[in-house]
């Protein structure tokens, strides 16, 4: 695998400096707002918003469909879509209508609504797991799933893939070190204990390493994405996911599919698209149409085992979803998103658009003879600065080129196109058009023509 991006670094730096200056000129109100935010930690509502290629973030004025307008009046074609949080498009009409109606009639009551049961039934239909519960984020859904599976197995450890992403779950911040064994991920903030005390790790697409770690007999669950996403898309090799399922069953370990990002694979995520059989599915972001929500679904066997345990407090301190989990607004939004927006027909269109995006970007890269590759997961596409595409998280991390990535992001933003700030992810929503794809490709090719 090549890790040389094939770019003249001095030319890249000169162009990047030019583009950052242009960005500053185009966004004076965003820059001023950022400078005034003295009472926000890091000057932003959440510190990850400081992941910006140009030195300060764009401030939102409005967003509709796949268009964003910032406080300086600049309009963007949005391929970021809230890093999948707005996979349904920004403010889809059915969600706006459902939430508006619900807001008038109570926001935080600690009472169930019928919308929750409808949303749970639709998730069960799509993902094949019958028992669902709700949180406010997929991070919380993962945390609760981990606790449930530790309780039911009596085992202490969770196994994840190197350079996975499951939110801020402590157990997931482990990577495979140079010696082939687990160590804390770089930059891990305030770990409560050494992560190797709670977790085991294996490379994605490596069944031998997975079996080596499961053989210790102390793993309650394997928590994994069916395809890695946050380190760049890493797709499963033929037979890998079937091998994971066989090994987890052999060693008495539960399997959790985190579909928060892999939901782009289709209306039932990778679980339905690839006929997977997890014991638990966790998901968040997109199912609420932009309103905060997370969810976890359990197999019938697992749900029965847990509800039959009189020693587990599943009502009071065990309700880790939080007081506002399952709130009426989130449930109304989730019902509307699943029933009326992210439908099977919508996914078919989104995936067709993403396929055209991937084909077009591949042709441009090939035309310039760059050692890059393109990976697609349903409605989501990423271009990678390596060829062939990385086969695991460690390879993917090693192929990163932050300097080049930042340049491309600023270059595109200066010409009205947004990618997700954390990697080169382009996501399609129901409103993304062929013209939008062509616009991205025109600007992308222009950027390469200046670089190469």
XYZ file of C-alpha atoms in Angstrom:
452
model
C 0.000 0.000 0.000
C 1.354 3.417 -0.965
C 1.369 6.094 1.738
C 2.879 8.726 -0.584
C 0.096 11.095 -1.621
C 1.980 11.971 -4.820
C 1.895 15.734 -4.202
C 4.571 18.461 -4.342
C 4.576 19.581 -0.706
C 5.961 23.066 -1.282
C 3.307 23.786 -3.899
C 0.642 22.352 -1.586
C 1.684 24.687 1.233
C 1.676 27.751 -0.999
C -1.788 26.949 -2.341
C -3.094 26.179 1.139
C -1.896 29.561 2.420
C -3.683 31.280 -0.454
C -6.909 29.376 0.196
C -6.879 30.117 3.933
C -6.509 33.822 3.191
C -9.451 33.625 0.782
C -11.495 31.809 3.409
C -10.813 34.547 5.964
C -11.888 37.208 3.461
C -15.124 35.335 2.659
C -16.130 34.772 6.292
C -15.603 37.993 8.320
C -18.746 37.515 10.442
C -17.876 33.912 11.275
C -14.360 34.987 12.214
C -15.704 37.802 14.414
C -18.232 35.508 16.108
C -15.473 33.014 16.887
C -13.276 35.783 18.331
C -16.130 36.965 20.619
C -16.922 33.542 22.096
C -14.781 34.061 25.203
C -17.048 32.083 27.522
C -17.137 28.893 25.475
C -14.443 26.328 26.216
C -12.342 26.381 23.064
C -14.626 29.181 21.735
C -17.117 26.594 20.421
C -20.143 24.755 21.881
C -18.237 21.449 21.675
C -14.454 21.288 21.279
C -14.594 19.030 18.198
C -15.935 22.048 16.307
C -12.349 23.323 16.330
C -11.579 20.677 13.698
C -11.462 23.206 10.923
C -9.090 23.392 7.995
C -9.060 27.195 7.898
C -8.450 28.303 11.497
C -12.018 29.066 12.551
C -15.421 27.453 11.904
C -18.197 28.552 9.583
C -21.181 29.818 11.584
C -24.625 28.590 10.559
C -27.483 30.860 9.545
C -29.836 28.311 7.950
C -29.918 24.858 6.386
C -32.502 23.215 4.124
C -32.198 19.973 2.200
C -28.552 19.763 1.155
C -27.917 23.518 1.191
C -26.355 25.538 4.026
C -26.174 29.334 4.299
C -23.667 30.830 6.728
C -23.823 34.118 8.645
C -21.839 35.845 5.867
C -24.435 34.870 3.267
C -22.318 32.182 1.587
C -24.291 29.176 0.316
C -22.834 25.669 0.240
C -23.728 22.346 -1.317
C -23.475 20.187 1.782
C -21.919 16.729 1.502
C -21.064 16.713 5.220
C -24.694 16.547 6.379
C -23.749 16.765 10.032
C -21.371 13.791 9.697
C -24.501 11.647 9.025
C -26.695 13.478 11.577
C -28.542 15.073 8.641
C -28.527 12.070 6.300
C -32.249 12.788 5.868
C -31.370 16.296 4.658
C -31.567 19.457 6.747
C -34.958 20.105 8.317
C -36.986 17.613 6.238
C -40.605 18.720 6.095
C -42.173 15.604 7.705
C -39.783 15.901 10.659
C -40.348 19.641 11.024
C -44.116 19.077 11.004
C -43.973 16.228 13.532
C -41.670 18.110 15.890
C -43.633 21.357 15.604
C -46.849 19.597 16.531
C -45.183 17.762 19.399
C -43.467 20.864 20.828
C -46.845 22.486 21.466
C -47.975 19.571 23.626
C -45.148 18.855 26.057
C -41.402 18.343 25.827
C -40.134 16.596 28.968
C -42.710 14.514 30.802
C -41.021 11.201 31.690
C -43.959 9.488 29.988
C -43.996 7.241 26.920
C -45.692 8.276 23.710
C -47.130 6.077 20.991
C -44.499 7.414 18.601
C -41.842 5.436 20.478
C -43.615 2.129 19.923
C -44.048 2.870 16.214
C -40.373 3.828 15.877
C -39.303 0.671 17.738
C -41.445 -1.508 15.490
C -39.946 0.085 12.368
C -36.393 -0.413 13.657
C -37.262 -4.034 14.435
C -38.560 -4.528 10.903
C -35.468 -3.006 9.339
C -32.740 -4.551 11.489
C -34.343 -7.855 12.501
C -33.997 -7.427 16.280
C -37.288 -7.332 18.187
C -36.658 -5.330 21.396
C -35.642 -1.645 21.228
C -34.881 1.108 23.698
C -33.819 4.724 23.255
C -31.068 7.054 24.384
C -30.036 10.554 23.317
C -26.863 9.570 21.463
C -25.338 6.457 19.958
C -22.510 6.862 22.472
C -25.004 6.313 25.296
C -26.585 3.414 23.418
C -23.162 1.775 23.167
C -22.399 2.385 26.839
C -25.672 0.795 27.904
C -25.254 -2.169 25.555
C -21.799 -2.795 27.024
C -23.187 -2.766 30.572
C -26.033 -5.107 29.661
C -23.711 -7.631 28.074
C -21.226 -7.535 30.922
C -24.141 -8.209 33.249
C -25.557 -11.129 31.299
C -22.180 -12.815 30.649
C -20.328 -12.083 33.885
C -17.312 -11.185 31.723
C -15.403 -7.946 32.109
C -13.879 -7.055 28.743
C -15.104 -5.562 25.487
C -13.336 -6.167 22.180
C -13.185 -3.494 19.484
C -11.299 -2.919 16.241
C -8.171 -0.797 16.102
C -9.004 2.840 15.242
C -12.732 2.163 15.495
C -15.221 4.864 16.418
C -18.040 4.354 18.896
C -18.320 7.878 20.281
C -16.535 8.644 23.539
C -16.971 5.121 24.934
C -13.922 4.560 27.179
C -13.593 0.912 26.198
C -13.198 1.787 22.514
C -10.102 4.000 22.852
C -7.619 1.198 22.256
C -5.462 0.440 19.214
C -3.088 -2.306 18.129
C 0.452 -1.234 18.969
C 3.680 -2.047 17.103
C 4.003 -5.255 19.131
C 0.618 -6.497 17.860
C -1.120 -6.001 21.215
C -3.417 -3.366 22.649
C -2.411 0.071 23.928
C -4.220 3.333 24.620
C -5.098 5.371 21.552
C -3.073 8.555 21.051
C -4.632 11.568 22.750
C -6.992 9.577 24.985
C -8.376 12.142 27.460
C -8.613 11.274 31.145
C -8.852 7.501 30.872
C -10.302 6.194 34.171
C -8.075 3.115 34.025
C -5.546 1.655 31.608
C -7.725 0.742 28.633
C -6.179 -2.730 28.455
C -7.880 -3.475 31.796
C -11.316 -3.096 30.198
C -10.740 -3.892 26.560
C -9.190 -6.097 23.955
C -8.491 -5.116 20.369
C -8.075 -6.761 16.984
C -7.422 -5.375 13.533
C -10.424 -5.170 11.225
C -10.327 -7.948 8.582
C -8.034 -10.091 10.780
C -9.839 -13.210 12.015
C -6.679 -14.794 13.410
C -6.060 -11.819 15.712
C -9.720 -11.786 16.704
C -9.603 -15.451 17.672
C -6.379 -14.930 19.611
C -8.079 -12.272 21.741
C -11.385 -14.129 22.177
C -9.549 -17.251 23.321
C -8.814 -15.571 26.661
C -12.462 -16.239 27.545
C -13.063 -12.852 29.190
C -14.763 -10.907 26.368
C -18.422 -10.112 27.003
C -19.008 -8.556 23.585
C -17.405 -7.579 20.327
C -18.460 -4.004 19.560
C -17.825 -3.195 15.917
C -18.941 -1.306 12.847
C -19.595 -3.688 9.939
C -17.284 -1.358 7.999
C -14.916 1.089 9.673
C -15.960 4.671 8.940
C -14.434 7.364 11.122
C -10.861 6.547 10.126
C -12.032 6.555 6.524
C -14.164 3.797 5.046
C -12.544 0.376 5.446
C -14.727 -2.281 3.860
C -14.915 -5.901 5.051
C -13.176 -8.516 2.948
C -15.120 -11.512 1.658
C -15.956 -13.880 4.507
C -14.713 -11.588 7.271
C -18.057 -10.669 8.870
C -19.295 -14.256 8.669
C -16.049 -15.280 10.369
C -16.610 -12.737 13.145
C -20.080 -14.116 13.792
C -18.810 -17.706 13.851
C -15.963 -16.900 16.251
C -18.135 -14.876 18.636
C -20.583 -17.739 18.888
C -17.804 -20.276 19.345
C -16.333 -18.334 22.262
C -19.635 -17.386 23.910
C -19.291 -13.691 23.089
C -22.111 -11.367 22.068
C -21.866 -9.275 18.899
C -22.885 -5.601 18.725
C -23.187 -3.914 15.333
C -22.812 -0.147 15.661
C -24.767 1.119 12.643
C -24.572 4.836 13.443
C -22.461 5.550 10.346
C -22.954 2.322 8.396
C -26.675 3.115 8.209
C -25.656 4.647 4.866
C -25.527 1.081 3.478
C -29.325 0.972 3.188
C -32.638 1.268 5.051
C -31.585 -1.509 7.448
C -27.932 -0.533 7.476
C -25.213 -3.057 6.768
C -27.074 -5.539 8.990
C -29.866 -5.916 6.437
C -27.816 -5.176 3.320
C -25.284 -7.919 4.128
C -27.612 -10.309 5.992
C -25.748 -10.035 9.301
C -27.007 -11.555 12.548
C -25.829 -9.464 15.516
C -27.149 -9.849 19.041
C -27.398 -6.076 19.456
C -27.624 -3.137 17.052
C -26.795 0.381 18.178
C -27.597 3.456 16.123
C -28.053 7.200 16.440
C -27.838 10.501 14.586
C -29.594 9.940 11.259
C -32.712 8.183 12.538
C -33.886 11.390 14.243
C -33.649 13.571 11.144
C -31.326 15.958 13.010
C -33.010 15.750 16.428
C -30.808 14.061 19.094
C -31.588 10.367 19.503
C -29.852 7.052 19.970
C -31.253 3.528 20.044
C -30.268 -0.040 20.776
C -32.006 -3.200 19.686
C -31.715 -6.595 21.383
C -32.286 -10.134 20.184
C -35.244 -11.972 21.702
C -32.893 -14.333 23.573
C -30.916 -11.476 25.070
C -33.974 -9.425 26.008
C -35.497 -12.442 27.775
C -32.275 -13.198 29.640
C -32.044 -9.633 30.922
C -35.663 -9.114 31.930
C -35.530 -12.397 33.829
C -32.723 -11.132 36.060
C -34.213 -9.953 39.354
C -30.794 -8.819 40.564
C -30.424 -6.113 37.923
C -31.886 -2.663 38.508
C -33.216 -1.839 35.063
C -35.536 0.887 36.357
C -33.676 3.316 38.605
C -29.874 3.581 38.478
C -29.874 1.190 35.528
C -31.723 3.659 33.329
C -28.551 5.074 31.854
C -30.257 6.610 28.854
C -30.934 9.722 30.960
C -34.085 11.526 32.029
C -34.598 12.998 28.553
C -34.001 9.746 26.670
C -37.084 8.664 24.762
C -38.517 12.178 25.084
C -41.606 13.045 23.034
C -39.756 15.283 20.564
C -37.057 12.735 19.754
C -39.649 10.006 19.308
C -41.836 12.134 17.029
C -38.776 12.994 14.939
C -37.637 9.375 14.733
C -41.063 8.125 13.690
C -41.324 10.758 10.946
C -37.774 10.183 9.691
C -38.162 6.430 9.413
C -41.687 6.400 8.022
C -41.562 9.382 5.647
C -37.978 10.456 4.850
C -35.309 7.744 4.961
C -37.482 5.252 3.131
C -36.415 2.401 0.872
C -37.088 4.575 -2.179
C -34.998 7.413 -0.732
C -32.075 5.082 -0.041
C -32.239 3.719 -3.577
C -31.867 7.235 -4.968
C -29.132 8.181 -2.484
C -27.109 5.060 -3.268
C -27.460 5.612 -7.019
C -26.189 9.184 -6.579
C -23.291 7.992 -4.414
C -22.323 5.412 -7.012
C -22.124 8.167 -9.633
C -20.081 10.280 -7.213
C -17.616 7.424 -6.632
C -17.283 6.604 -10.333
C -16.653 10.207 -11.244
C -14.070 10.850 -8.559
C -12.238 7.639 -9.454
C -11.926 8.769 -13.068
C -10.520 12.149 -12.031
C -7.941 10.561 -9.716
C -6.923 8.065 -12.378
C -6.635 10.870 -14.913
C -4.014 12.581 -12.791
C -2.174 9.335 -12.053
C -2.416 9.807 -8.288
C -1.855 6.876 -5.879
C -5.274 7.395 -4.291
C -8.394 5.235 -4.068
C -12.136 5.614 -3.563
C -14.335 3.626 -1.160
C -18.133 3.617 -1.075
C -20.545 2.397 1.579
C -24.055 2.777 0.195
C -24.823 6.497 0.167
C -21.394 7.461 1.537
C -18.158 7.932 -0.417
C -14.596 8.712 0.664
C -11.447 9.294 -1.308
C -8.283 7.966 0.288
C -4.670 9.061 -0.138
C -3.542 5.443 -0.580
C -3.840 2.741 -3.214
C -4.939 0.046 -2.711
C -7.400 1.207 -0.080
C -6.407 0.350 3.513
C -7.682 -2.987 4.813
C -7.658 -2.139 8.532
C -7.686 0.824 10.893
C -3.958 0.962 11.504
C -3.226 1.078 7.768
C -5.913 3.713 7.356
C -4.456 5.906 10.099
C -0.989 5.559 8.559
C -2.266 6.740 5.166
C -3.722 9.978 6.523
C -2.422 13.264 5.105
C -3.823 16.098 7.210
C -2.093 18.832 5.210
C -3.538 17.648 1.906
C -6.956 16.961 3.411
C -7.163 20.463 4.891
C -6.196 22.069 1.586
C -8.901 20.195 -0.316
C -11.525 21.043 2.301
C -10.730 24.772 2.239
C -10.479 24.814 -1.560
C -13.918 23.221 -1.855
C -15.444 25.439 0.850
C -14.181 28.577 -0.867
C -16.129 27.487 -3.941
C -19.318 26.487 -2.147
C -18.924 22.779 -1.330
C -18.642 21.257 2.166
C -17.183 17.880 3.138
C -17.211 16.524 6.687
C -14.272 18.179 8.488
C -12.813 14.965 9.916
C -12.039 13.117 6.689
C -12.914 13.139 3.000
C -16.447 11.870 3.482
C -19.190 12.850 1.042
C -22.687 11.742 2.038
C -25.777 11.858 -0.158
C -29.215 12.779 1.202
C -32.554 12.540 -0.612
C -32.077 16.039 -2.092
C -28.527 15.516 -3.432
C -28.651 15.814 -7.210
C -26.490 14.834 -10.155
C -25.770 18.537 -10.610
C -24.450 18.720 -7.047
C -22.141 15.789 -7.730
C -20.935 17.432 -10.941
C -20.263 20.657 -9.044
C -18.070 18.847 -6.524
C -16.178 17.069 -9.283
C -15.588 20.273 -11.236
C -14.036 21.971 -8.203
C -12.120 18.862 -7.134
C -10.576 18.536 -10.582
C -9.682 22.217 -10.560
C -7.901 21.718 -7.231
C -5.900 18.789 -8.631
C -5.010 20.753 -11.757
C -3.387 23.372 -9.511
C -1.642 20.790 -7.346
C -0.268 18.409 -9.974
